[in-house]
DNA sequence: TTGTAGGCGTTATCAA
DNA sequence: TTGATAACGCCTACAA
């Protein structure tokens, strides 16, 4: 069969109509300077007339060995990515860097039930960016098998893989130290998730020990660092796993904490949305923030500053995280080595934290 | 040159190593039942050893004439999509439907300065989904040129293009009628954007007449319908264009409205984020919501119910909108016609609206 | 159960 | 300035 005689017009179809070669038609699109303007116009005109949609990106990608796309995986069902502002801002960073370079981003789903690696094997991309993929996740192995430039953000490091992170533990420590320095001695803690399961409930030593989620794990360890150093009885500190980063999850978790120890004067939350939920739970319990209860978050999403009172939190450069990941991938695409980048965090004191009313140690 | 002798291993490389044909190696991956388990294992083992990454998705896509991906365009710089909860929920709908089908979604950037259509021409996708792309946008033309199944959400309709929308005008009318029925007679209005420019300022008749953004346009017309019918002097109603759907934009716009007419007892906002901003502006101006000022939004994002007071708004099925769009594209992919779907809206009365204190007409 | 051959639509190279 | 040719890596009848 003669090529280009299918139903969809191709380069060949146009070439035959105009009476030139495929190469010339290709040049009309990709190298206008390689042919006379008159011929080019004739070709483009014929293409319009024939309904030719322009060079097929799939074929072109095969030939050029590049897709102009990077694949993004978030360590949770994709639907979650659009609910969590922190994840959203991270994606924004990638999008922003990609927009500058004209690169699109492919959001790769990992359906919970099915084989989550199928989409990874089938992704037409030049590189991968993984966000919050826990250690030992099959997704990580599947990505590595593609042998494409890969950046991991807040997740398991690996040989030949670029890495972007923040100082989770140090940041959390700062938040706790801030509250200690205000005079607080009885704390409650809310964390999102320590493992891949969606467990909700109190966290004991074993659970923390076996935690796989590097983010919540690191932050919880940071809280512990500061509280232990301040002389708190760690085993008496109520720690509640919320199951997710959601506002409602934060309400429920904070309720559990306040129930476990009504005497807490401060709540440390793993993320801003949880903290916002904790503030709401406090209000429902008749406690004013910060007069009766201090609350600190983590991330500094825009909502944190807009809340009432505005939330004290650990600011991390969410958008920059995405931009950095994109940059590291590009470096590898250009033949460079896999680098690791650590981004700074910063304590932002706002209105949700204050000295406890009863300063009793 | 013998194929498969490049730097990256291919089917050929593996075939030679094992001493079988390319076809057999291909079958080892795609049709396990077409060859003996023993041979299959030998092949997979050799592939591992050689560092073969599995069948190349680009080549496979070319051969199969399908990408397993649908391209998504949001009618604004991509970075915006991750800030706006309503857009996020829409994307979630697409992601959710795609997750079920194992389809990935390609987020296509349209860089403001550059040629926004380049990425569209280069997208390796089976279909397109456009969100809030205004009429006459070059993006729309570029997508049509690809001659791929396309669904338009809340945007310009077109021949052979599937369409998903809600009753913007009717929904807005309901919101306004609700306030009228409560006894309000003096209104202020905040809309996001009426055109592609990022104009901020009061809206006059000419601006409304020439509005291209179907969303804000339709909603504003709905407000007018109800207010005019209620006997309000439309020309005296302060209408402010906020420039975007952001919280801060809402604060600024509401301030302008309250300044233009301090006597307004109710503010109608084009979207929930704007309404939330208006509530904040009211608080800053010393007005209590809803006692001194009623505020109504549009969309019913999760934040609306969480606000204090919870926001009265027009609920639209945001996630379902994405799911519907995806479904329509799949129907076309299966050879079906381009359909149009209208999703229902519903007034949700919460705590941000109440009768005005002085019920004077 | 395995192999052969052709083609998917494009672009780079080199020659005319 | 234009054309012929050869990959790019894979899948699928069809034949053995």
XYZ file of C-alpha atoms (C1' of nucleotides) in Angstrom:
754
model
C 0.000 0.000 0.000
C 1.209 3.404 -0.903
C 1.839 5.405 2.223
C -0.373 8.367 2.850
C -3.398 6.887 1.171
C -5.215 6.257 4.444
C -8.146 8.345 5.561
C -6.145 11.007 7.332
C -3.985 13.180 5.112
C -0.254 13.047 5.794
C 2.829 14.755 4.505
C 2.672 12.372 1.579
C -0.870 13.364 0.682
C 0.058 17.007 0.548
C 3.258 16.307 -1.334
C 1.406 14.434 -4.043
C -1.236 17.118 -4.356
C 1.352 19.831 -4.848
C 3.682 17.656 -6.829
C 6.691 17.939 -4.554
C 8.446 15.547 -2.193
C 7.591 14.830 1.421
C 10.795 16.467 2.512
C 9.787 19.732 0.946
C 6.449 19.715 2.656
C 8.169 18.963 5.923
C 10.455 21.903 5.337
C 7.504 24.136 4.652
C 6.514 23.587 8.265
C 9.817 23.316 10.058
C 12.323 25.271 8.005
C 10.605 28.024 6.104
C 13.965 29.382 4.964
C 14.726 26.178 3.074
C 12.288 26.808 0.288
C 10.901 29.658 -1.739
C 8.072 31.613 -0.145
C 5.895 30.999 -3.173
C 6.218 27.237 -2.978
C 5.738 27.314 0.749
C 2.526 29.221 0.353
C 1.304 26.774 -2.247
C 2.054 23.901 0.075
C 0.370 25.462 3.087
C -2.620 26.299 0.976
C -2.904 22.744 -0.294
C -2.599 21.476 3.274
C -5.483 23.676 4.342
C -7.558 22.520 1.456
C -6.865 18.858 2.148
C -7.481 19.183 5.847
C -3.942 18.246 6.766
C -3.484 18.921 10.476
C 0.255 19.558 10.326
C 3.118 17.212 11.110
C 1.967 14.471 13.444
C 3.487 15.006 16.894
C 3.721 11.301 17.584
C 5.726 10.585 14.454
C 7.786 13.663 14.955
C 8.506 12.708 18.535
C 9.627 9.282 17.473
C 11.925 10.696 14.874
C 13.345 13.428 17.091
C 13.491 11.266 20.168
C 11.909 13.850 22.350
C 8.405 14.484 23.565
C 8.517 18.057 24.842
C 6.779 16.804 27.937
C 7.692 15.822 31.413
C 5.678 13.350 33.433
C 4.543 14.241 36.914
C 3.489 11.823 39.604
C 2.016 12.824 42.894
C 2.119 10.237 45.624
C -1.605 9.870 45.970
C -4.612 9.454 43.744
C -4.361 12.225 41.221
C -7.644 13.710 42.322
C -6.026 14.616 45.593
C -3.481 16.859 43.940
C -6.125 19.405 43.091
C -7.533 19.623 46.588
C -4.318 20.238 48.431
C -3.048 23.797 48.001
C 0.537 22.822 48.763
C 0.563 20.209 46.030
C -1.140 22.675 43.736
C 1.544 25.257 44.256
C 4.211 22.678 43.602
C 2.532 21.773 40.324
C 2.311 25.453 39.573
C 6.081 25.653 39.890
C 6.566 22.904 37.354
C 3.983 24.447 35.067
C 5.607 27.820 35.341
C 9.047 26.533 34.453
C 7.554 24.440 31.684
C 5.593 27.356 30.320
C 8.810 29.262 29.878
C 10.384 26.382 28.012
C 7.243 25.537 26.061
C 7.075 22.159 27.758
C 3.815 20.542 28.718
C 3.311 18.454 31.798
C 1.737 15.043 31.794
C -0.155 14.202 34.945
C 0.151 10.487 35.371
C -2.553 8.723 37.337
C -1.833 5.863 39.683
C -5.173 4.179 40.107
C -5.276 2.600 43.569
C -6.708 -0.730 42.530
C -5.245 -1.440 39.130
C -1.647 -1.722 38.121
C -0.410 1.762 38.881
C 2.653 1.279 36.722
C 0.929 0.819 33.385
C 0.527 4.531 32.820
C 4.169 5.054 33.722
C 5.345 2.588 31.129
C 3.142 4.198 28.525
C 3.946 7.825 29.204
C 5.393 9.691 26.246
C 7.748 11.925 28.201
C 11.343 13.097 28.322
C 11.649 12.847 32.082
C 9.829 12.310 35.317
C 9.141 14.294 38.432
C 7.917 12.457 41.499
C 6.325 14.233 44.393
C 5.995 12.645 47.822
C 6.397 9.098 46.600
C 7.266 7.037 49.667
C 10.163 4.599 49.824
C 9.547 1.203 48.355
C 6.597 2.383 46.315
C 6.286 0.289 43.148
C 5.716 3.531 41.298
C 9.290 4.491 42.004
C 10.643 1.237 40.598
C 8.517 1.577 37.480
C 9.818 5.056 36.857
C 13.401 3.952 37.272
C 12.856 1.243 34.704
C 12.114 3.892 32.129
C 15.689 5.102 32.577
C 14.686 8.682 31.967
C 15.986 11.752 33.790
C 14.100 11.828 37.050
C 13.733 14.240 39.916
C 12.305 13.233 43.255
C 10.728 15.853 45.466
C 10.356 15.154 49.155
C 10.751 11.459 48.623
C 13.104 8.537 48.524
C 16.483 9.357 47.051
C 18.192 7.013 44.659
C 21.263 6.542 42.539
C 21.246 8.772 39.483
C 18.104 10.563 40.537
C 17.916 14.290 41.160
C 16.516 15.354 44.466
C 14.709 18.390 45.814
C 13.841 18.702 49.445
C 13.479 21.002 52.371
C 14.630 20.485 55.917
C 11.440 18.871 57.173
C 12.848 18.001 60.543
C 14.583 21.304 61.142
C 11.532 23.254 60.091
C 9.267 21.358 62.422
C 11.768 21.827 65.207
C 11.652 25.585 64.671
C 7.878 25.610 64.944
C 7.986 23.676 68.194
C 10.806 25.779 69.590
C 8.813 28.890 68.865
C 5.981 27.606 71.008
C 8.345 26.442 73.718
C 9.897 29.877 73.819
C 6.442 31.383 74.245
C 6.143 29.328 77.406
C 4.076 26.370 76.262
C 4.728 23.054 77.936
C 1.768 20.873 77.049
C 1.442 20.095 73.390
C -0.772 18.189 71.051
C 0.391 17.114 67.600
C -1.498 16.441 64.392
C 0.220 14.758 61.454
C -1.227 13.872 58.086
C 0.041 10.432 57.173
C 2.913 8.256 58.181
C 2.394 5.414 55.747
C 0.624 4.473 52.571
C -2.408 3.163 54.401
C -5.052 5.699 55.255
C -4.881 5.026 58.918
C -6.516 7.481 61.304
C -5.777 7.414 65.004
C -3.228 7.979 67.736
C 0.429 7.473 66.868
C 2.606 5.359 69.114
C 6.350 4.764 69.048
C 6.054 1.733 66.783
C 4.027 3.627 64.235
C 6.547 6.446 64.132
C 9.406 3.984 63.899
C 7.947 2.248 60.886
C 6.818 5.437 59.149
C 7.539 5.473 55.426
C 6.179 8.862 54.432
C 9.270 11.039 54.609
C 7.356 14.267 54.997
C 5.186 13.583 58.022
C 7.910 11.398 59.445
C 10.534 14.126 59.294
C 8.233 16.754 60.692
C 7.108 14.588 63.558
C 10.715 13.829 64.429
C 11.411 17.551 64.427
C 8.593 18.216 66.854
C 9.926 15.480 69.074
C 13.455 16.905 68.965
C 12.291 20.241 70.281
C 9.832 18.961 72.856
C 12.217 16.409 74.298
C 14.908 19.020 74.510
C 12.485 21.299 76.324
C 11.963 18.587 78.879
C 8.509 17.461 77.837
C 7.417 13.909 78.508
C 7.221 12.717 74.926
C 5.190 9.641 75.687
C 2.506 11.800 77.218
C 2.162 14.028 74.160
C -0.972 13.147 72.195
C -0.081 12.615 68.553
C -2.908 12.065 66.134
C -2.658 10.845 62.560
C -5.292 12.583 60.471
C -5.118 10.383 57.385
C -4.829 13.276 54.961
C -3.994 16.954 54.686
C -7.610 18.030 54.557
C -9.390 20.694 56.557
C -12.001 18.269 57.821
C -9.322 15.770 58.733
C -7.710 18.526 60.757
C -10.899 19.241 62.639
C -11.349 15.597 63.560
C -7.724 15.085 64.524
C -7.612 18.200 66.681
C -10.774 17.107 68.448
C -9.130 13.810 69.246
C -6.068 15.586 70.597
C -8.087 17.947 72.764
C -10.015 14.996 74.065
C -6.902 12.973 74.793
C -5.430 15.815 76.813
C -7.725 18.779 77.516
C -4.759 20.464 79.146
C -2.776 21.146 75.986
C -2.097 24.806 75.356
C -0.679 24.437 71.858
C -1.230 22.283 68.808
C 1.438 21.601 66.225
C 0.041 20.600 62.861
C 1.882 18.945 60.066
C 0.393 21.215 57.413
C -1.555 24.430 57.183
C -4.834 22.882 56.204
C -4.680 20.637 59.246
C -3.817 23.662 61.368
C -6.759 25.585 59.964
C -8.947 22.641 60.821
C -7.484 22.614 64.310
C -8.361 26.276 64.713
C -11.909 25.500 63.735
C -12.055 22.595 66.182
C -10.770 24.889 68.890
C -13.478 27.413 68.141
C -16.093 24.698 68.270
C -14.735 23.597 71.627
C -15.105 27.131 72.888
C -11.402 27.923 72.932
C -10.145 31.144 71.491
C -7.024 31.135 69.335
C -4.460 32.185 70.388
C -5.670 33.209 73.850
C -6.702 29.739 74.999
C -4.882 27.654 72.448
C -1.960 28.321 70.129
C -1.849 26.643 66.725
C 1.078 26.382 64.320
C 1.080 24.892 60.836
C 3.527 24.003 58.114
C 3.838 25.067 54.450
C 2.582 28.651 54.405
C -0.093 28.266 51.785
C -1.864 31.507 50.814
C -4.822 30.602 53.001
C -2.580 30.715 56.064
C -2.113 34.450 55.839
C -5.776 34.986 55.023
C -7.102 33.047 57.981
C -8.440 34.751 61.033
C -6.305 34.891 63.054
C -3.546 34.516 60.486
C -1.651 31.309 60.978
C 1.840 31.001 62.394
C 3.616 28.506 60.203
C 6.825 27.267 58.635
C 7.105 28.781 55.200
C 8.572 26.614 52.502
C 9.082 27.731 48.893
C 6.359 25.642 47.339
C 6.427 27.054 43.849
C 10.206 27.160 43.787
C 10.240 23.491 44.667
C 8.505 22.717 41.409
C 10.708 25.065 39.463
C 13.829 23.536 40.957
C 12.678 20.039 40.086
C 12.048 21.080 36.526
C 15.455 22.696 36.301
C 17.215 19.604 37.612
C 15.480 17.483 35.003
C 16.509 19.865 32.274
C 20.095 19.713 33.450
C 20.030 15.952 33.149
C 18.390 16.177 29.750
C 21.335 18.330 28.734
C 23.706 15.616 29.850
C 24.449 16.911 33.316
C 24.636 14.838 36.488
C 21.805 14.243 38.934
C 22.003 16.937 41.553
C 20.382 17.386 44.925
C 18.956 20.667 46.127
C 17.831 21.658 49.578
C 15.504 24.636 49.788
C 15.252 26.854 52.865
C 12.383 27.016 55.330
C 11.503 29.885 57.580
C 9.375 30.405 60.649
C 6.625 32.942 60.021
C 5.057 34.182 63.230
C 1.511 35.421 62.867
C -1.500 35.730 65.078
C -2.338 32.123 65.871
C 0.378 31.677 68.488
C 0.823 33.507 71.788
C 2.000 32.793 75.312
C -0.285 30.434 77.216
C -2.679 32.056 79.628
C -1.448 30.007 82.552
C 2.277 30.040 82.230
C 2.669 27.152 84.659
C 5.501 24.848 83.588
C 23.363 0.480 9.928
C 21.723 -2.452 11.578
C 18.705 -1.264 13.535
C 18.897 -1.530 17.295
C 22.606 -1.008 17.475
C 22.328 2.529 18.834
C 23.126 3.375 22.427
C 19.708 2.567 23.820
C 18.598 -1.019 23.641
C 15.495 -1.735 21.600
C 13.354 -4.715 20.841
C 15.968 -5.676 18.280
C 18.779 -5.638 20.811
C 16.931 -7.984 23.086
C 15.864 -10.203 20.212
C 19.446 -10.634 19.091
C 20.671 -11.356 22.580
C 18.110 -14.096 23.085
C 18.281 -15.319 19.526
C 14.639 -14.750 18.650
C 12.810 -12.297 16.426
C 11.578 -8.839 17.317
C 8.023 -10.048 17.107
C 8.581 -12.594 19.806
C 10.066 -10.049 22.127
C 7.141 -7.749 21.441
C 4.771 -10.565 22.260
C 6.595 -11.228 25.486
C 5.430 -7.792 26.588
C 2.053 -7.426 24.969
C 0.717 -10.951 24.485
C 2.124 -13.255 27.091
C -0.150 -16.041 25.913
C 1.447 -16.078 22.486
C 4.642 -17.727 23.633
C 5.841 -20.291 26.127
C 6.345 -19.066 29.684
C 9.901 -20.306 29.615
C 10.829 -18.289 26.552
C 9.032 -15.286 27.903
C 10.996 -15.466 31.094
C 14.249 -15.773 29.177
C 13.353 -12.700 27.160
C 12.348 -10.602 30.146
C 15.496 -11.661 31.932
C 17.642 -10.629 28.978
C 15.803 -7.320 28.799
C 16.590 -6.640 32.435
C 20.194 -7.548 31.917
C 20.542 -5.317 28.877
C 18.756 -2.410 30.502
C 15.909 -2.447 28.027
C 13.229 -0.102 29.305
C 10.315 -1.863 27.635
C 8.517 -0.988 24.412
C 8.982 2.681 23.608
C 5.681 4.511 24.152
C 6.372 6.965 21.348
C 6.920 4.258 18.767
C 4.060 2.268 20.119
C 1.788 5.275 19.981
C 2.735 5.953 16.401
C 2.038 2.412 15.402
C -1.229 2.147 17.315
C -2.357 5.640 16.432
C -3.311 6.457 19.966
C -1.623 8.236 22.804
C -3.639 7.247 25.847
C -3.694 10.893 26.781
C -6.038 13.776 26.494
C -4.842 17.353 26.335
C -6.301 19.943 28.664
C -6.225 23.683 28.184
C -7.366 26.163 30.749
C -8.154 29.615 29.510
C -5.434 31.349 31.453
C -1.780 30.890 32.177
C -1.462 27.359 33.437
C -0.154 28.532 36.771
C -3.535 30.001 37.486
C -5.254 26.655 37.284
C -3.677 25.527 40.517
C -4.711 28.590 42.490
C -8.370 28.566 41.660
C -10.290 25.872 43.531
C -13.055 25.759 40.948
C -10.604 25.071 38.140
C -8.871 22.558 40.359
C -12.063 20.634 40.946
C -12.790 20.623 37.257
C -9.347 19.173 36.583
C -10.010 16.669 39.313
C -13.062 15.518 37.396
C -11.019 14.890 34.286
C -8.318 13.193 36.299
C -10.843 11.004 38.044
C -12.452 9.854 34.819
C -9.031 9.370 33.271
C -7.793 7.419 36.244
C -10.584 4.949 35.741
C -9.698 4.525 32.093
C -5.959 4.568 32.690
C -5.637 7.746 30.673
C -3.206 10.468 31.571
C -3.906 14.157 31.146
C -1.555 16.530 29.431
C -1.658 20.056 30.772
C -0.853 22.293 27.867
C 0.635 25.688 28.617
C -0.289 28.781 26.699
C 2.534 31.177 27.466
C 1.145 34.722 27.296
C 3.949 36.205 25.265
C 5.071 33.468 22.919
C 3.093 31.629 20.324
C 0.505 29.903 22.493
C -0.358 27.467 19.751
C 3.013 25.741 19.434
C 2.354 23.437 22.347
C -1.048 22.606 20.921
C 0.416 21.537 17.613
C 2.998 19.419 19.374
C 0.767 17.707 21.883
C 0.734 13.936 21.641
C -2.904 13.397 22.561
C -6.045 11.638 21.415
C -8.339 14.557 22.120
C -8.656 17.955 23.693
C -10.612 19.497 26.496
C -10.830 23.280 26.668
C -11.914 25.081 29.770
C -13.089 28.688 29.729
C -11.482 29.534 26.433
C -13.187 32.707 25.221
C -14.584 33.159 21.743
C -12.111 34.077 19.073
C -9.165 32.873 21.083
C -6.398 31.687 18.735
C -6.020 28.709 21.027
C -9.414 27.506 19.914
C -8.505 27.726 16.249
C -5.245 25.876 16.829
C -7.043 23.064 18.582
C -9.576 22.746 15.798
C -6.777 22.439 13.289
C -5.641 19.291 14.995
C -8.975 17.750 14.003
C -9.116 15.679 17.147
C -12.179 14.982 19.278
C -12.663 18.080 21.367
C -14.858 19.094 24.245
C -15.378 22.694 25.248
C -16.357 23.505 28.793
C -17.949 26.840 29.550
C -16.691 28.303 26.342
C -17.384 29.022 22.707
C -19.334 26.278 20.982
C -18.449 25.154 17.504
C -19.335 22.713 14.780
C -18.328 19.150 15.621
C -17.207 20.077 19.094
C -18.689 18.599 22.236
C -19.924 21.036 24.801
C -20.386 21.049 28.552
C -21.923 23.977 30.343
C -24.119 25.095 33.143
C -26.845 27.697 33.093
C -24.638 30.625 34.047
C -27.319 33.220 33.548
C -30.078 31.298 35.237
C -27.876 30.471 38.197
C -26.875 34.069 38.702
C -30.490 35.097 38.421
C -31.391 32.693 41.216
C -28.758 34.183 43.481
C -30.008 37.686 42.859
C -33.638 36.663 43.254
C -32.815 35.093 46.578
C -31.491 38.415 47.823
C -34.388 40.309 46.353
C -36.805 37.987 48.118
C -35.004 38.698 51.374
C -35.876 42.337 50.885
C -32.656 43.772 49.467
C -32.974 46.643 47.023
C -29.505 48.140 46.777
C -26.893 45.836 45.343
C -23.248 45.842 44.468
C -21.775 43.371 42.001
C -18.307 41.929 41.651
C -17.325 39.985 38.542
C -14.015 38.366 37.729
C -13.250 39.107 34.109
C -15.226 40.069 31.073
C -12.458 39.922 28.491
C -9.016 38.589 27.892
C -7.347 41.733 29.146
C -6.747 41.920 32.844
C -8.715 45.035 33.286
C -9.705 46.117 36.767
C -12.346 48.726 37.343
C -16.009 49.650 37.083
C -18.073 48.015 34.362
C -20.244 50.144 32.143
C -22.791 49.147 29.532
C -20.250 49.149 26.719
C -17.927 46.850 28.606
C -20.711 44.394 29.283
C -21.865 44.563 25.699
C -18.449 43.688 24.344
C -17.711 41.019 26.946
C -16.137 37.881 25.497
C -15.721 35.741 28.588
C -18.862 33.648 28.536
C -18.756 32.857 32.233
C -18.638 36.296 33.795
C -20.741 37.634 30.986
C -23.542 35.145 31.522
C -23.541 35.585 35.260
C -23.592 39.337 35.058
C -26.530 39.188 32.660
C -28.322 36.928 35.116
C -27.829 39.410 37.926
C -29.165 42.131 35.713
C -32.207 40.068 34.731
C -33.245 39.676 38.336
C -32.451 43.182 39.494
C -34.160 44.859 36.595
C -37.200 42.691 37.099
C -37.203 43.667 40.769
C -37.351 47.279 39.719
C -33.804 48.264 40.543
C -32.156 51.087 38.634
C -29.534 49.031 36.815
C -27.417 51.992 35.834
C -27.029 52.913 39.464
C -25.775 49.473 40.495
C -22.025 49.541 41.037
C -20.417 46.693 39.080
C -16.735 46.109 39.596
C -14.468 43.927 37.486
C -11.901 42.286 39.743
C -9.499 41.051 37.075
C -9.327 37.519 38.438
C -11.062 35.035 40.712
C -8.660 35.589 43.585
C -9.401 36.285 47.206
C -7.345 39.466 47.204
C -8.998 40.609 44.007
C -12.308 40.117 45.781
C -11.247 42.283 48.682
C -10.205 45.101 46.405
C -13.268 44.892 44.217
C -15.653 44.832 47.154
C -13.925 47.851 48.634
C -14.492 49.685 45.382
C -18.139 48.714 45.375
C -18.690 49.815 48.956
C -17.003 53.065 48.164
C -19.041 53.659 45.034
C -22.263 53.158 46.961
C -21.986 52.875 50.742
C -25.696 52.208 50.837
C -25.595 48.735 49.301
C -27.001 46.026 51.543
C -25.938 43.067 49.440
C -23.026 42.063 47.246
C -23.318 39.540 44.454
C -19.997 37.975 43.540
C -19.208 36.090 40.416
C -17.354 33.331 42.250
C -16.885 32.084 45.770
C -13.330 33.287 46.176
C -14.419 36.782 45.229
C -17.309 36.496 47.662
C -14.985 35.366 50.424
C -12.835 38.384 49.659
C -15.916 40.577 49.802
C -16.743 39.198 53.225
C -13.273 40.080 54.377
C -13.565 43.575 52.923
C -16.865 43.981 54.727
C -15.288 42.970 58.006
C -12.474 45.437 57.438
C -15.031 48.140 56.778
C -16.694 47.330 60.073
C -19.731 45.665 58.581
C -20.960 42.372 59.916
C -22.057 39.660 57.510
C -24.933 39.049 57.133
C -26.379 41.572 59.600
C -25.061 44.669 57.853
C -24.241 43.209 54.495
C -25.303 40.060 52.675
C -22.868 38.317 50.362
C -23.579 35.609 47.793
C -21.074 33.746 45.653
C -21.061 31.275 42.796
C -19.541 27.781 42.384
C -19.809 26.255 45.845
C -16.195 25.358 46.339
C -15.429 23.468 49.566
C -14.155 26.658 51.188
C -17.611 28.181 50.864
C -19.122 25.831 53.396
C -16.116 26.165 55.678
C -16.157 29.933 55.798
C -17.502 31.824 58.742
C -20.287 32.565 58.206
C -20.749 29.848 55.600
C -21.346 31.310 52.195
C -24.643 31.376 50.347
C -23.854 30.438 46.792
C -24.929 28.809 43.552
C -23.670 25.238 43.573
C -22.478 23.833 40.308
C -21.196 20.273 39.851
C -17.539 21.146 39.354
C -16.084 17.667 39.402
C -18.896 16.272 37.305
C -18.164 18.922 34.716
C -14.725 17.423 34.187
C -16.068 13.907 34.175
C -18.711 14.833 31.631
C -16.156 16.440 29.357
C -14.010 13.363 29.495
C -16.971 11.158 28.700
C -17.966 13.227 25.700
C -14.445 12.974 24.328
C -14.465 9.224 24.772
C -17.749 8.986 22.939
C -16.250 10.820 19.998
C -13.168 8.645 20.135
C -15.500 5.685 19.809
C -16.973 7.216 16.689
C -19.958 8.916 18.244
C -21.215 12.416 17.468
C -20.307 15.583 19.335
C -22.864 16.056 22.050
C -23.759 18.962 24.287
C -24.501 18.603 27.970
C -25.974 21.109 30.362
C -25.389 20.446 34.050
C -27.742 21.689 36.772
C -27.066 24.486 39.244
C -28.684 24.975 42.600
C -29.041 27.777 45.079
C -27.502 26.868 48.426
C -28.585 29.193 51.174
C -26.164 29.459 54.063
C -25.320 32.014 56.655
C -23.923 34.879 54.610
C -27.283 36.197 53.454
C -30.128 37.594 55.537
C -32.774 40.287 55.306
C -31.365 43.806 55.354
C -31.523 45.619 58.682
C -33.417 48.550 57.222
C -35.965 47.054 54.933
C -36.582 50.362 53.175
C -37.297 49.863 49.468
C 4.890 -21.533 19.126
C 7.816 -18.588 16.395
C 9.500 -15.768 12.343
C 8.987 -12.523 8.141
C 7.790 -8.325 6.150
C 5.619 -4.083 5.796
C 4.230 0.204 7.352
C 2.861 3.988 11.162
C 4.459 9.632 9.623
C 8.175 12.091 10.241
C 12.991 14.346 9.620
C 18.244 14.453 8.694
C 21.609 13.710 5.328
C 23.330 14.037 1.207
C 23.115 14.498 -3.602
C 21.264 16.852 -7.668
C 16.043 25.186 -3.903
C 14.404 20.490 -4.124
C 14.387 15.314 -3.965
C 15.671 10.451 -2.770
C 16.767 7.543 0.973
C 17.225 5.783 5.323
C 16.259 5.478 9.803
C 13.212 6.318 14.507
C 11.086 1.630 17.395
C 7.256 -0.779 17.309
C 2.968 -3.896 16.125
C 0.401 -7.213 13.403
C -1.255 -10.045 9.708
C 0.307 -13.908 7.711
C 3.196 -17.696 6.920
C 5.876 -21.526 8.644
